[in-house]
CSV table of C-alpha atoms in Angstrom, one decimal:
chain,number,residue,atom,x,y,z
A,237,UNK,CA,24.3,4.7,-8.4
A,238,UNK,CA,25.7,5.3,-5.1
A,239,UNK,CA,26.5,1.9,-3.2
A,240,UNK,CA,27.9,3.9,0.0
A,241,UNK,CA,26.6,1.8,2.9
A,242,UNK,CA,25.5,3.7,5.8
A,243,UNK,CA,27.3,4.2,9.4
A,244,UNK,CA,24.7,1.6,10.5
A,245,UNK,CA,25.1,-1.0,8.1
A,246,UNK,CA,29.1,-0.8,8.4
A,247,UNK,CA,28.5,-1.2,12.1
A,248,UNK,CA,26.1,-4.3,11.7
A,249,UNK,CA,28.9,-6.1,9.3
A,250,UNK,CA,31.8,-5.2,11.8
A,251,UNK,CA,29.8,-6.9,14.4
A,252,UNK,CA,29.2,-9.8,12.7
A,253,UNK,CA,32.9,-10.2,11.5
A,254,UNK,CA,33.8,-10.0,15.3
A,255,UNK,CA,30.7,-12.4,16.5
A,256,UNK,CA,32.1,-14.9,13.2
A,257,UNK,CA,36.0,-14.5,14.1
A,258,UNK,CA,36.2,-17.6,16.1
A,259,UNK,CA,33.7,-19.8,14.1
A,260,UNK,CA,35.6,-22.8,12.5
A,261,UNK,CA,33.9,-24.9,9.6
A,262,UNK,CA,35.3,-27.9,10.5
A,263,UNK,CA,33.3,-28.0,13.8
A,264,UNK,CA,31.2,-30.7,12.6
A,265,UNK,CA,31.7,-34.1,11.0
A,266,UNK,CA,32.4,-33.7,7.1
A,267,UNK,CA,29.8,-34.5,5.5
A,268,UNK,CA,32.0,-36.9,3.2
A,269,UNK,CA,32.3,-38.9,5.7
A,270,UNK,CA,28.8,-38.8,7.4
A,271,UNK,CA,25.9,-41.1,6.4
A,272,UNK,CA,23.4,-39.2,8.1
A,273,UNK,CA,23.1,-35.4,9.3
A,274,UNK,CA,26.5,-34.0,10.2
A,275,UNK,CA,25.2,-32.5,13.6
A,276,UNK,CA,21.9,-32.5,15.8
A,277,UNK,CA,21.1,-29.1,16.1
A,278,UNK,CA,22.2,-26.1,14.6
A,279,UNK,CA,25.2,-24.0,16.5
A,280,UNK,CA,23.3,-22.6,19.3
A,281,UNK,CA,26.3,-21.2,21.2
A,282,UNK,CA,26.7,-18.7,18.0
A,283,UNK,CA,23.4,-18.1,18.1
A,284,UNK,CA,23.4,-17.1,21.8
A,285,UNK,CA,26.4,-14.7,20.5
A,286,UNK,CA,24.2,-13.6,17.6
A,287,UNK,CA,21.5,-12.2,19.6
A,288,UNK,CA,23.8,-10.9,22.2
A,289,UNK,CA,24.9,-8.6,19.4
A,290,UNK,CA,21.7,-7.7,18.2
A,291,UNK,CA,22.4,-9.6,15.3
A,292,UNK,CA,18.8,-11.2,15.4
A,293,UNK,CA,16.7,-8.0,15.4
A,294,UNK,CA,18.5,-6.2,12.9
A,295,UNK,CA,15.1,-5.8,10.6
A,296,UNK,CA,13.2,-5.3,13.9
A,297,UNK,CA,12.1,-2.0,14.8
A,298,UNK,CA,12.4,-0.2,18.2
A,299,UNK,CA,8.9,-1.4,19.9
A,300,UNK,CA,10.4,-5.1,19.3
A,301,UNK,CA,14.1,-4.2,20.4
A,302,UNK,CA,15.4,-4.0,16.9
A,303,UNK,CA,17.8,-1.8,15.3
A,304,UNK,CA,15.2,-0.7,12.8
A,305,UNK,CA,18.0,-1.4,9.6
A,306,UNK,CA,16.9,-2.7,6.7
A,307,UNK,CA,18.0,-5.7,3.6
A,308,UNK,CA,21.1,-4.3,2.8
A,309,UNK,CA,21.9,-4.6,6.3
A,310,UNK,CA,21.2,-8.4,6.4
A,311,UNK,CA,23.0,-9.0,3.6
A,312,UNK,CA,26.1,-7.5,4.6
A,313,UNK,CA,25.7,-10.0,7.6
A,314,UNK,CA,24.7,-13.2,5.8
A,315,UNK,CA,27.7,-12.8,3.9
A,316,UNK,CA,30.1,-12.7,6.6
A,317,UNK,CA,28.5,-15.4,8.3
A,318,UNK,CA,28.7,-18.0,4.9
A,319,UNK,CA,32.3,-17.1,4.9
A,320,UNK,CA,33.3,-19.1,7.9
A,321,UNK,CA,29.9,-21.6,6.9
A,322,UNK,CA,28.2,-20.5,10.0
A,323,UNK,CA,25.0,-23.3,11.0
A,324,UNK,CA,22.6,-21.1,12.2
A,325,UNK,CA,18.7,-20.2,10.5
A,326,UNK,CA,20.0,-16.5,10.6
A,327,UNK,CA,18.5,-15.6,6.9
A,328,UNK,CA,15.3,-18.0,7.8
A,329,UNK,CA,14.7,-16.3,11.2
A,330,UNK,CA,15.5,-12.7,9.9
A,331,UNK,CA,13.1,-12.7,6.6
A,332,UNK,CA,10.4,-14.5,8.4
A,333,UNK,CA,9.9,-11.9,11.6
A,334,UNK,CA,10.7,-8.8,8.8
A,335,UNK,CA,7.6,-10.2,6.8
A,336,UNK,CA,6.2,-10.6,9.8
A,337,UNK,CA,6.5,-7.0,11.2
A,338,UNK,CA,5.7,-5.7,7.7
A,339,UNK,CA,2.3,-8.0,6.7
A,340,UNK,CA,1.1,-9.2,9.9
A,341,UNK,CA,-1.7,-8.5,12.8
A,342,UNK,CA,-0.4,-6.8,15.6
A,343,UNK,CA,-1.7,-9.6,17.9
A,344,UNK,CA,0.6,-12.0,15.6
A,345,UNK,CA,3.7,-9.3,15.6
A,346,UNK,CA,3.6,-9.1,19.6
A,347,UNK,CA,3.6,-12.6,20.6
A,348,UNK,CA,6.5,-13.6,18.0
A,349,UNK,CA,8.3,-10.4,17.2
A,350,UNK,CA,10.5,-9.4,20.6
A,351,UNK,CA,11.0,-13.4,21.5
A,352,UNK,CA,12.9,-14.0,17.9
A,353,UNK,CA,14.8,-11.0,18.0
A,354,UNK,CA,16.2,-11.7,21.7
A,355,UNK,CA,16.9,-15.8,20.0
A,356,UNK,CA,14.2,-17.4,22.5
A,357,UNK,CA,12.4,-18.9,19.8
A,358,UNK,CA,13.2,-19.4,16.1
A,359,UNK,CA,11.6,-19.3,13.0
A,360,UNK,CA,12.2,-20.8,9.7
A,361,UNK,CA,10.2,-20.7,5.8
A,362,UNK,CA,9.3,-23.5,3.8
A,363,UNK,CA,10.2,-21.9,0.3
A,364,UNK,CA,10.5,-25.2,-1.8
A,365,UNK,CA,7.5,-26.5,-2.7
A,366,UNK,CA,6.6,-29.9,-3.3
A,367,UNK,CA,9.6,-30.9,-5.1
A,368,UNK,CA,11.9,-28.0,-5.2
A,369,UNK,CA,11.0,-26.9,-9.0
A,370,UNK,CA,7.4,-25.8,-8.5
A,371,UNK,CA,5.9,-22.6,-7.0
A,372,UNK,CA,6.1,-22.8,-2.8
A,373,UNK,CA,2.6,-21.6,-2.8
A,374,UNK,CA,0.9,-23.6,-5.0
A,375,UNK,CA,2.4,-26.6,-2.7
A,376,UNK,CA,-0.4,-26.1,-0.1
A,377,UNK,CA,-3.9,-25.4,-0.1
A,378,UNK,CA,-5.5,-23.3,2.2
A,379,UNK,CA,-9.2,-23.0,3.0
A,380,UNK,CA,-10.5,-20.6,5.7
A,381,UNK,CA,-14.0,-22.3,7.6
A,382,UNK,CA,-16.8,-19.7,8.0
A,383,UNK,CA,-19.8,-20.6,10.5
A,384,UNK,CA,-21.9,-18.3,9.1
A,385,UNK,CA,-22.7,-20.6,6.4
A,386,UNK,CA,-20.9,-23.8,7.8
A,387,UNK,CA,-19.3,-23.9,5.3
A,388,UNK,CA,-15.3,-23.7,4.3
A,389,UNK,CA,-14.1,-21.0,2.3
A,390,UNK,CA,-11.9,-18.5,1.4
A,391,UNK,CA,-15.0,-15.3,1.5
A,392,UNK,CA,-13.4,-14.2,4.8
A,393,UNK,CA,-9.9,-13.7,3.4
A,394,UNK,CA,-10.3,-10.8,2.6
A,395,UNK,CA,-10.9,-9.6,6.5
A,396,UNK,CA,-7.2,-10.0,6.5
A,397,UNK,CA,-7.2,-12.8,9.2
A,398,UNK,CA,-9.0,-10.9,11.8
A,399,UNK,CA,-11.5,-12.7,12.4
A,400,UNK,CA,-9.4,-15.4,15.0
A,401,UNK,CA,-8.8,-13.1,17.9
A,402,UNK,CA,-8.5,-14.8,21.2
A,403,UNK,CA,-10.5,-17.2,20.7
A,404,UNK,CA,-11.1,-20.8,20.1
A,405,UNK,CA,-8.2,-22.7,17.7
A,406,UNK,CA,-5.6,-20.5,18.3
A,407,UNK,CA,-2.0,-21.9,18.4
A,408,UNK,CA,-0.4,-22.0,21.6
A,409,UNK,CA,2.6,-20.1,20.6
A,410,UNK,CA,5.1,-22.8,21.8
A,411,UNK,CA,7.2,-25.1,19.7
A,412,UNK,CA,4.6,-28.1,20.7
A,413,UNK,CA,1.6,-26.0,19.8
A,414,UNK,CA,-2.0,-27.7,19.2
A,415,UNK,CA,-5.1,-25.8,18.6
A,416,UNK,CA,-6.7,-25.2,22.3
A,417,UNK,CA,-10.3,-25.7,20.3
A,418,UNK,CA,-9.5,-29.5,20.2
A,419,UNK,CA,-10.8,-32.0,17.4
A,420,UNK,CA,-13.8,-31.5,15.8
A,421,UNK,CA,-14.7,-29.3,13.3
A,422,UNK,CA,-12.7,-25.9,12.6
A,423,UNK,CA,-13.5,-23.2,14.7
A,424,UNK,CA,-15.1,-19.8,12.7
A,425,UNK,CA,-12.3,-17.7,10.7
A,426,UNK,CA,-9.9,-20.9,11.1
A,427,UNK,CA,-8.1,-21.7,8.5
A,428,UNK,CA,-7.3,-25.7,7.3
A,429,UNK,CA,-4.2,-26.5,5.2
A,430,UNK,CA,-3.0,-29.5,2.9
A,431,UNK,CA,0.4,-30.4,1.1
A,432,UNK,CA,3.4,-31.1,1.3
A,433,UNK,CA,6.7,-28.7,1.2
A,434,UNK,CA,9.6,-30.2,0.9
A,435,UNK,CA,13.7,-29.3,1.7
A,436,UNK,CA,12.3,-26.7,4.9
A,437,UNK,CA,15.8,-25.6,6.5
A,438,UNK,CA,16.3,-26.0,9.6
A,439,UNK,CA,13.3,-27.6,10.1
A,440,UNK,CA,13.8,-30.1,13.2
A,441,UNK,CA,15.1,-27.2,15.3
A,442,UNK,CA,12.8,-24.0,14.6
A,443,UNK,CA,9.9,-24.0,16.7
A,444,UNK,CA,8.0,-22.1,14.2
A,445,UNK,CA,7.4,-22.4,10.6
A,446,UNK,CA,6.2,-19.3,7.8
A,447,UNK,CA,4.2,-21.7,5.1
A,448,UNK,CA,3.0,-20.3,1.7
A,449,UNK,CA,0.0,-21.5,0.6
A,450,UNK,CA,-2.6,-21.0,-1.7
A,451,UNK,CA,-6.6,-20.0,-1.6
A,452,UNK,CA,-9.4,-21.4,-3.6
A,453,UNK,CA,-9.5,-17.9,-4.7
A,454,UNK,CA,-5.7,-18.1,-6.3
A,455,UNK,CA,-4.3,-15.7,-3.5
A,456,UNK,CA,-1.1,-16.5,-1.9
A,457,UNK,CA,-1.2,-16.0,2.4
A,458,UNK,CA,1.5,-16.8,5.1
A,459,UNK,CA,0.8,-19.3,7.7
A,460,UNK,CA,2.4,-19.9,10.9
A,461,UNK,CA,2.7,-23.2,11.9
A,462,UNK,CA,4.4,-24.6,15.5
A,463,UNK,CA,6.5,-27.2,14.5
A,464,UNK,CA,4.7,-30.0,17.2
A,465,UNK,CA,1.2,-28.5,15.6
A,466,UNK,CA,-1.4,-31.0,15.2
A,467,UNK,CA,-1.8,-32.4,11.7
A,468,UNK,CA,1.9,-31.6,11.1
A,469,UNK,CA,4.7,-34.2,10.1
A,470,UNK,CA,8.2,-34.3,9.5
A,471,UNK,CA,10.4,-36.5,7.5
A,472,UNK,CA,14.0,-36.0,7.6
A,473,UNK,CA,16.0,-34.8,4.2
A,474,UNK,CA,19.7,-34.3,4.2
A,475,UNK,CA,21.4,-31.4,1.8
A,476,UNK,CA,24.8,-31.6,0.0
A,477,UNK,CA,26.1,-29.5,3.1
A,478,UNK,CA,25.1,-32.7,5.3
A,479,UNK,CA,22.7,-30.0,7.9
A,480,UNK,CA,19.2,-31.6,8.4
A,481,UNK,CA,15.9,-30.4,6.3
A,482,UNK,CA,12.7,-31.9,6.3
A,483,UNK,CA,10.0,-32.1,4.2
A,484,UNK,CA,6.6,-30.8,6.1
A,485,UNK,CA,3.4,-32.5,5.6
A,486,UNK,CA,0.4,-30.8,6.3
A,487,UNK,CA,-2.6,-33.1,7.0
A,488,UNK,CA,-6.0,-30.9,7.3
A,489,UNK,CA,-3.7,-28.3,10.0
A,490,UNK,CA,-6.0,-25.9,11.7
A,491,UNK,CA,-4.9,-22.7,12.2
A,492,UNK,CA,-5.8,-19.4,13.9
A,493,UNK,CA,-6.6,-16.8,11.9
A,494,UNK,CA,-4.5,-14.4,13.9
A,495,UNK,CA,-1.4,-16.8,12.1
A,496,UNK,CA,-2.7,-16.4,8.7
A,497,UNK,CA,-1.1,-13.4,7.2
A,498,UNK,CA,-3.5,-12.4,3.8
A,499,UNK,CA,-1.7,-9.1,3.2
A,500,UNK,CA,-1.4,-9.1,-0.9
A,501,UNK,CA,2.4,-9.1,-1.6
A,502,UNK,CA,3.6,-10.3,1.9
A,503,UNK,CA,4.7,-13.7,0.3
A,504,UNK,CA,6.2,-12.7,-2.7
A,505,UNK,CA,8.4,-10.0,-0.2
A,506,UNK,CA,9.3,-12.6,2.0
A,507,UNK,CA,10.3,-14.5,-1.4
A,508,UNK,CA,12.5,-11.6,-2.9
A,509,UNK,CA,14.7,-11.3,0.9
A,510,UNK,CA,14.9,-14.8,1.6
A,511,UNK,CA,16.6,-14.6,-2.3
A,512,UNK,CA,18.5,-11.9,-2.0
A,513,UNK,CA,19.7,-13.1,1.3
A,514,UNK,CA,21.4,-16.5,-0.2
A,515,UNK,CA,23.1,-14.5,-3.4
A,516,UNK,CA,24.5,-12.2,-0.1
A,517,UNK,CA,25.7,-15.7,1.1
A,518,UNK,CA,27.0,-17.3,-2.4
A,519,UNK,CA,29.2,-14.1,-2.3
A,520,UNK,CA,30.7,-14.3,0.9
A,521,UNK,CA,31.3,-18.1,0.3
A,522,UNK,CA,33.2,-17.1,-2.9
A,523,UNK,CA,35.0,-14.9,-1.7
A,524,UNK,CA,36.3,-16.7,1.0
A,525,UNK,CA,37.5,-19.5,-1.7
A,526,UNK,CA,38.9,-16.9,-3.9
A,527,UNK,CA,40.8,-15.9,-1.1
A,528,UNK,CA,41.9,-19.6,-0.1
A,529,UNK,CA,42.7,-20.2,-3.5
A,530,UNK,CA,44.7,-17.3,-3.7
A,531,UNK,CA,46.7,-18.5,-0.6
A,532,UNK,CA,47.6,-21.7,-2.0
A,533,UNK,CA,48.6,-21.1,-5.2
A,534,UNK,CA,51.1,-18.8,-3.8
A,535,UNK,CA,52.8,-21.1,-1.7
A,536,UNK,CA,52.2,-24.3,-3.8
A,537,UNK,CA,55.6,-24.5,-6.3
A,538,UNK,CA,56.0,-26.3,-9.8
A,539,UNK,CA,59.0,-26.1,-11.5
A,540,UNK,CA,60.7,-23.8,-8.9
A,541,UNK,CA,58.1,-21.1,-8.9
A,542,UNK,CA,54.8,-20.5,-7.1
A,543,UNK,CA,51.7,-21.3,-9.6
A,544,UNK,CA,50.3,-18.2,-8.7
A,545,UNK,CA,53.2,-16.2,-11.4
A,546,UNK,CA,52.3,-18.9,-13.8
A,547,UNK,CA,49.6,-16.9,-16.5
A,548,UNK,CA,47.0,-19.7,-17.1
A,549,UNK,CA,46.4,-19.4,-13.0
A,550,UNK,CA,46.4,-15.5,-13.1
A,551,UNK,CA,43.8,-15.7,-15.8
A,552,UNK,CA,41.7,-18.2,-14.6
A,553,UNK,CA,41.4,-16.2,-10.7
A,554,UNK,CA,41.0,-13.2,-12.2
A,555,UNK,CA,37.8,-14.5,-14.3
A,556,UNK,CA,36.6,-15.9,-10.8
A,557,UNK,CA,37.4,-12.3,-8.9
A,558,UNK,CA,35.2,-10.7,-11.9
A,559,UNK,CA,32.1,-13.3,-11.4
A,560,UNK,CA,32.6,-12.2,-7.8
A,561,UNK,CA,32.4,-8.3,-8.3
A,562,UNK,CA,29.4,-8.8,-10.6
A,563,UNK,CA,27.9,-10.9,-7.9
A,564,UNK,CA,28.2,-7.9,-5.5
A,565,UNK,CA,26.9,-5.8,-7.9
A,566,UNK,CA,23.7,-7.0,-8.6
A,567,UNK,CA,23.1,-8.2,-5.0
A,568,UNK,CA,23.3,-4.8,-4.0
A,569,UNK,CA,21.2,-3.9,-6.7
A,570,UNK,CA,18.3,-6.1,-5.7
A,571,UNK,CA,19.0,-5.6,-2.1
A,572,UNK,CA,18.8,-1.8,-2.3
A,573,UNK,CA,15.4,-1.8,-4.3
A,574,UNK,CA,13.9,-4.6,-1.9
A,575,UNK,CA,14.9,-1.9,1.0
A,576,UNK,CA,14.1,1.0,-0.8
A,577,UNK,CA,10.9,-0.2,-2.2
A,578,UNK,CA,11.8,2.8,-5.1
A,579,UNK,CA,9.5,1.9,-8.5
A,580,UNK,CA,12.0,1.6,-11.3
A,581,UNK,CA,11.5,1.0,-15.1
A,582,UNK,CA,11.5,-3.0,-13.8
A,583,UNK,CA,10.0,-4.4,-10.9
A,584,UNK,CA,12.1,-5.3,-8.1
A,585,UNK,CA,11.7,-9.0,-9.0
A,586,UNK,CA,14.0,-8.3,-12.4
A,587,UNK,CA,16.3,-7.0,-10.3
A,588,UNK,CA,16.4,-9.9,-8.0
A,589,UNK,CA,16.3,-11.8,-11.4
A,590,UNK,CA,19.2,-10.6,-11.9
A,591,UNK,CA,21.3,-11.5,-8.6
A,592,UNK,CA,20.7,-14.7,-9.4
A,593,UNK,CA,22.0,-15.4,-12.3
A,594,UNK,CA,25.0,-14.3,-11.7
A,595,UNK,CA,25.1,-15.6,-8.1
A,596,UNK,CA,23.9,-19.3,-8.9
A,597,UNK,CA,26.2,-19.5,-12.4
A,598,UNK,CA,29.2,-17.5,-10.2
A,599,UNK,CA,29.6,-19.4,-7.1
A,600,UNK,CA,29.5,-22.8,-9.0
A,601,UNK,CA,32.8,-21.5,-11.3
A,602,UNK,CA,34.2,-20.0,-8.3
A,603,UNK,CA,34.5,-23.6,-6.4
A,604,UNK,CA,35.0,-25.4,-9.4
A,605,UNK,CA,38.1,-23.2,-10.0
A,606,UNK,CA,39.2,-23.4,-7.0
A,607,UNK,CA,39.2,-27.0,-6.9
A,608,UNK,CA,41.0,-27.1,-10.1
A,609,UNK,CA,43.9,-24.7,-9.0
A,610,UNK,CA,44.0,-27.1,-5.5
A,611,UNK,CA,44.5,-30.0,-7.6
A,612,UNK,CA,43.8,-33.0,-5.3
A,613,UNK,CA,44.4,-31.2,-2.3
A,614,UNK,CA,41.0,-29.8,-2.7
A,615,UNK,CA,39.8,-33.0,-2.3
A,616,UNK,CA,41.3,-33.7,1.5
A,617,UNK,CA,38.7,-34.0,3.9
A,618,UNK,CA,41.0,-32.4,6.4
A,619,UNK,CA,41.1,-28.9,4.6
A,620,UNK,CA,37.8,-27.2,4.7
A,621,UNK,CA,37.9,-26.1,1.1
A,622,UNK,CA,35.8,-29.4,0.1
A,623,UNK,CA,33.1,-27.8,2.8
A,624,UNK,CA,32.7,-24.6,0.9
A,625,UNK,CA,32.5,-26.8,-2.4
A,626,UNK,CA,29.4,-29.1,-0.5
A,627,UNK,CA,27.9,-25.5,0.8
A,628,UNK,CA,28.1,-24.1,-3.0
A,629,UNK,CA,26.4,-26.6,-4.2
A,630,UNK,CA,23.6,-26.1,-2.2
A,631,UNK,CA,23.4,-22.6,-2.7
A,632,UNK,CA,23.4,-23.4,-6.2
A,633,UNK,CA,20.5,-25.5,-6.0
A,634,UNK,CA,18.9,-23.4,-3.9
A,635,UNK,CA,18.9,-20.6,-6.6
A,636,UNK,CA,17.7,-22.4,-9.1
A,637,UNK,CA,19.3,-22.6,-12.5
A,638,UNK,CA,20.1,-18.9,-14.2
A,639,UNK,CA,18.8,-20.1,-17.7
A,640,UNK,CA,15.2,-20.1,-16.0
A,641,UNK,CA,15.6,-16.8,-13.8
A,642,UNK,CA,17.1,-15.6,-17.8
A,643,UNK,CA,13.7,-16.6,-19.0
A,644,UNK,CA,11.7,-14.9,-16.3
A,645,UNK,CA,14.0,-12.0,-17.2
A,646,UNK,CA,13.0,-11.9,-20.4
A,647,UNK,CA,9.2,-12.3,-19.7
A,648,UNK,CA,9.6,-9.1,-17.7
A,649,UNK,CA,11.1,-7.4,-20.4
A,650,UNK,CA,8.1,-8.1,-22.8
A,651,UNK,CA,6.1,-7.2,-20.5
A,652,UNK,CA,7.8,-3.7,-19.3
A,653,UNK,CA,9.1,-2.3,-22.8
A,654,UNK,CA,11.8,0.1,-21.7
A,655,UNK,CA,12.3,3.3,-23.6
């Protein structure tokens, strides 16, 4: 297997390493010592710098302004960006307009598309669920309302969300969008949404939000929902990292049909990137402490010598290094098959399987390591390394415990006999 990334992927990370060169991740309030959200808004002067590298339109092709590159690309960005714990929606924003461009209507791709990859507006995914554990789409119901028979329903589905056009009920496409068709009932091909998903990044400063959901026919589609959309409502939630999530409540939400994306496979796509994307960013966070770590223990002295020469040191950084080259491994892995789209002996999902395990069990021994080796110094709010241990956590979480993605594994591999 041939990991050799392309002159265009290098050239995508080498920007990203110079945009990231000046980021500090102490530019915010620790969150140690913050009761509420460390900041207001993400870091929209590196955002401003992300886009004027054509950092935002990576996944977007020409016709949109984008570079036309692919996951692998992404991920070599994310994980320069969680090196330096950089508080932008950059994997959110990216996955959403590449399921977008892939899955959605061309009326949908032109009014979003170009505006997200030049950083006018952004775009986040509620991928949680109702409380984190359960499936994202089965969080929200979604019913699409049919005049024909007056009826709601989900027998237009299948039309692929067509149906809305120009007309009545469409969003307006800003970040305080209502329906133009006003209360009442639903206009025809609209569709109406309920629940509740909870831990939605960034979700108090994107001005649009992807929502799985589900049909009454047990199909998964992609909603696009303004943030200020009628029938919407946010309560604030605050991660380990101490940035601002919310949980969104949907309460009967009409939305245009044009929004709606029913393509088969366009969630569980968006799933598999938005996936990959944080392993790509547990890596670059461990390697960053690995590399801290590395620092310290070879100025820090006991008994005359640094404890980098002492052997029960040595052993336990060279066990983290290892976790981190099997992390790259299998990212690349699931990264390159999500790009690729290549059938293999699994489907891709067993390779993204895979990535997490070892990314969710890694990055947790990686911090807790390198807190060890950093003995109480680790601790100090005044050295970022207790940043990268809140940041870990989350990731952590946000991966979801290996001994269930080892279970799916297994599933897979009843189900797909190989040999």
């Amino acid at each position: 297997m041939d990991f050799t990334f392309t002159e265009e992927q290098q050239a995508a990370a080498e920007a990203a390493r110079g945009v990231f060169a000046g980021v500090a991740p102490d530019d915010v309030p620790s969150p140690a010592l913050t009761r509420g959200a460390v900041a207001d808004d993400f870091d929209r002067a590196l955002w401003a710098r992300l886009a004027s590298a054509d950092l935002l339109s990576l996944l977007l092709d020409e016709e949109f302004g984008g570079a036309g590159l692919d996951a692998i690309a992404l991920c070599l960005v994310l994980r320069e960006a969680s090196k330096v714990l950089a508080r932008v929606p950059l994997l959110e924003n990216s996955a959403a307009v590449a399921a977008l461009q892939a899955y959605g209507q061309p009326e949908l791709k032109s009014s979003l598309l170009a505006r997200a990859g030049r950083g006018e507006i952004v775009l986040t995914v509620a991928a949680n669920g109702r409380t984190g554990h359960d499936p994202a789409e089965l969080a929200v119901t979604a019913r699409q309302y049919d005049t024909a028979d007056g009826s709601g329903g989900t027998d237009r589905a299948g039309e692929g969300g067509r149906a809305g056009g120009a007309g009545e009920g469409h969003q307006t496409g800003t970040a305080d969008g209502q329906g133009v068709g006003g209360p009442g009932e639903p206009g025809d091909g609209e569709w109406v949404l309920d629940g509740v998903q909870t831990v939605v990044p960034w979700a108090y400063d994107a001005d649009f939000v992807v929502v799985p959901a589900r049909t009454e026919d047990d199909r998964s589609v992609l909603a696009v929902v303004a943030r200020g959309h009628e029938g919407v409502v946010l309560a604030e939630q605050i991660s380990t990292t101490g940035e601002r999530l919310g949980e969104l409540r949907l309460e009967s939400a009409r939305i245009a049909a044009r929004d709606v994306v029913t393509a088969d496979g366009a969630w569980q796509w968006l799933r598999a990137l938005l996936t990959t994307g944080t392993c790509a960013q547990a890596l670059g966070l461990g390697e960053r402490v690995l590399a801290m770590t590395s620092e310290y223990a070879g100025k820090r002295e006991q008994f005359g010598h640094p404890i980098a020469s002492f052997q029960a040191v040595a052993v336990q950084a060279a066990d983290r290094y290892i976790d981190l080259r099997a992390m790259e491994v299998t990212l690349w892995q699931a990264a390159w098959r999500i790009a690729a789209g290549t059938p293999g002996a699994l489907p891709a999902s067993g390779d993204v399987a895979v990535a997490k395990i070892w990314a969710s069990e890694g990055v947790r021994r990686v911090v807790q390591t390198a807190q060890h080796l950093h003995g109480g110094f680790g601790a100090d709010v005044d050295y970022p390394l207790h940043r990268y241990h809140a940041w870990a956590k989350h990731l952590e979480l946000s991966l979801g415990p290996a001994a269930a993605h080892e279970e799916f594994l297994g599933d897979l591999l009843a189900a797909h006999p190989l040999g």
